Coordinates of C-alpha atoms in Angstrom, one line a residue:
M867 CA -8.3 2.1 23.3
I868 CA -7.4 3.9 20.2
F869 CA -4.4 3.0 17.9
I870 CA -2.9 5.4 15.4
R871 CA -0.8 5.2 12.3
R872 CA 1.7 8.0 11.7
D873 CA 2.8 9.4 8.3
V874 CA 6.4 10.0 7.3
N875 CA 6.3 13.4 9.2
G876 CA 5.2 11.7 12.4
E877 CA 1.6 13.1 12.2
I878 CA -1.4 11.0 12.8
S879 CA -2.7 9.7 9.5
E880 CA -5.2 7.0 10.6
I881 CA -6.9 5.7 13.7
D882 CA -8.2 2.2 14.6
F883 CA -9.7 0.5 17.6
S884 CA -7.7 -2.7 17.4
P885 CA -3.9 -3.2 17.6
G886 CA -2.2 -4.0 14.3
P887 CA 1.0 -3.7 12.3
N888 CA 2.5 -0.2 12.3
L889 CA -0.1 1.0 14.8
E890 CA 0.7 2.5 18.2
E891 CA -1.6 3.1 21.1
I892 CA -2.4 6.7 21.9
S893 CA -3.9 8.2 25.0
L894 CA -7.5 9.5 24.7
F895 CA -6.2 12.7 26.2
D896 CA -3.4 13.3 23.7
P897 CA -4.0 16.7 22.1
K898 CA -2.7 15.4 18.8
L899 CA -5.6 12.9 18.7
K900 CA -8.1 15.7 19.3
D901 CA -6.5 17.8 16.6
F902 CA -6.6 14.9 14.2
L903 CA -10.3 14.3 14.9
K904 CA -11.2 18.0 14.6
N905 CA -9.2 18.6 11.4
S906 CA -9.9 15.4 9.5
P907 CA -11.7 15.8 6.2
H908 CA -14.6 13.6 7.5
S909 CA -14.4 15.1 11.0
E910 CA -18.1 14.7 12.0
E911 CA -18.3 11.1 10.8
L912 CA -15.0 10.2 12.5
I913 CA -15.9 11.8 15.8
K914 CA -19.2 9.9 15.7
T915 CA -17.5 6.6 15.1
V916 CA -15.1 7.3 18.0
L917 CA -17.9 8.3 20.4
D918 CA -20.0 5.2 19.4
K919 CA -17.0 2.9 20.1
L920 CA -16.3 4.5 23.4
D921 CA -20.0 4.3 24.3
L922 CA -20.0 0.6 23.6
D923 CA -16.9 0.2 25.9
M924 CA -18.7 2.2 28.6
V925 CA -21.7 -0.1 28.5
R926 CA -19.4 -2.9 29.7
V927 CA -17.9 -0.7 32.4
I928 CA -21.4 0.1 33.6
E929 CA -22.3 -3.6 33.6
D930 CA -19.2 -4.4 35.7
L931 CA -20.0 -1.5 38.1
I932 CA -23.5 -2.8 38.6
E933 CA -22.1 -6.2 39.4
V934 CA -19.7 -4.7 41.9
L935 CA -22.5 -2.8 43.6
I936 CA -24.6 -5.9 43.9
N937 CA -21.7 -8.0 45.2
K938 CA -21.0 -5.4 47.9
D939 CA -24.7 -5.3 48.8
I940 CA -25.0 -1.6 48.0
I941 CA -27.9 -2.4 45.7
R942 CA -30.0 -5.5 45.0
F943 CA -30.4 -6.9 41.6
T944 CA -34.2 -6.6 42.1
D945 CA -33.8 -2.9 42.7
L946 CA -33.1 -2.5 39.0
P947 CA -36.0 -2.2 36.6
N948 CA -37.2 -5.4 35.0
A949 CA -36.0 -4.4 31.6
V950 CA -32.5 -3.8 32.9
Q951 CA -32.5 -7.1 34.8
N952 CA -33.5 -9.0 31.7
K953 CA -30.8 -7.3 29.6
L954 CA -28.1 -8.0 32.1
L955 CA -29.1 -11.6 32.6
F956 CA -29.4 -12.2 28.8
K957 CA -26.0 -10.6 28.1
K958 CA -24.4 -12.6 31.0
S959 CA -25.8 -15.9 29.8
I960 CA -24.6 -15.2 26.2
R961 CA -21.1 -14.3 27.5
N962 CA -21.0 -17.5 29.6
S963 CA -22.1 -19.7 26.7
L964 CA -19.7 -18.1 24.3
H965 CA -16.9 -18.3 26.9
E966 CA -17.3 -22.0 27.1
E967 CA -17.0 -22.2 23.3
N968 CA -14.4 -19.5 22.7
S969 CA -12.1 -18.2 25.4
L970 CA -10.8 -15.5 23.0
L971 CA -14.0 -13.4 23.6
V972 CA -13.1 -12.9 27.2
E973 CA -9.7 -11.7 26.3
E974 CA -11.2 -9.2 23.8
E975 CA -13.7 -7.9 26.4
T976 CA -11.0 -6.8 28.8
L977 CA -11.0 -3.0 28.8
N978 CA -7.7 -1.2 29.3
F979 CA -7.7 2.4 30.2

């Protein structure tokens, strides 16, 4: 999710990846967001930051998709390469241990599209 701050003219003046005061959520498909990214003084850097953040969000989507495919017996966990199995197991164990200590993490991991 991307949040924006508007200037006095109603134009996008800033973007953020977390909700906050005076920020509003904007659709990723909003043409004004694309224009802001394209015309920003630091356009390349800003676009890279947005793409990096979206890539991180997609990693979690892919992990969830793999879990669904395994639960539906479409693939087996052991069908995945060992390196992928190890990464998935490690991340799941970390999330589980953090979840026990801090339930806020689970709420922050929820992706809303």
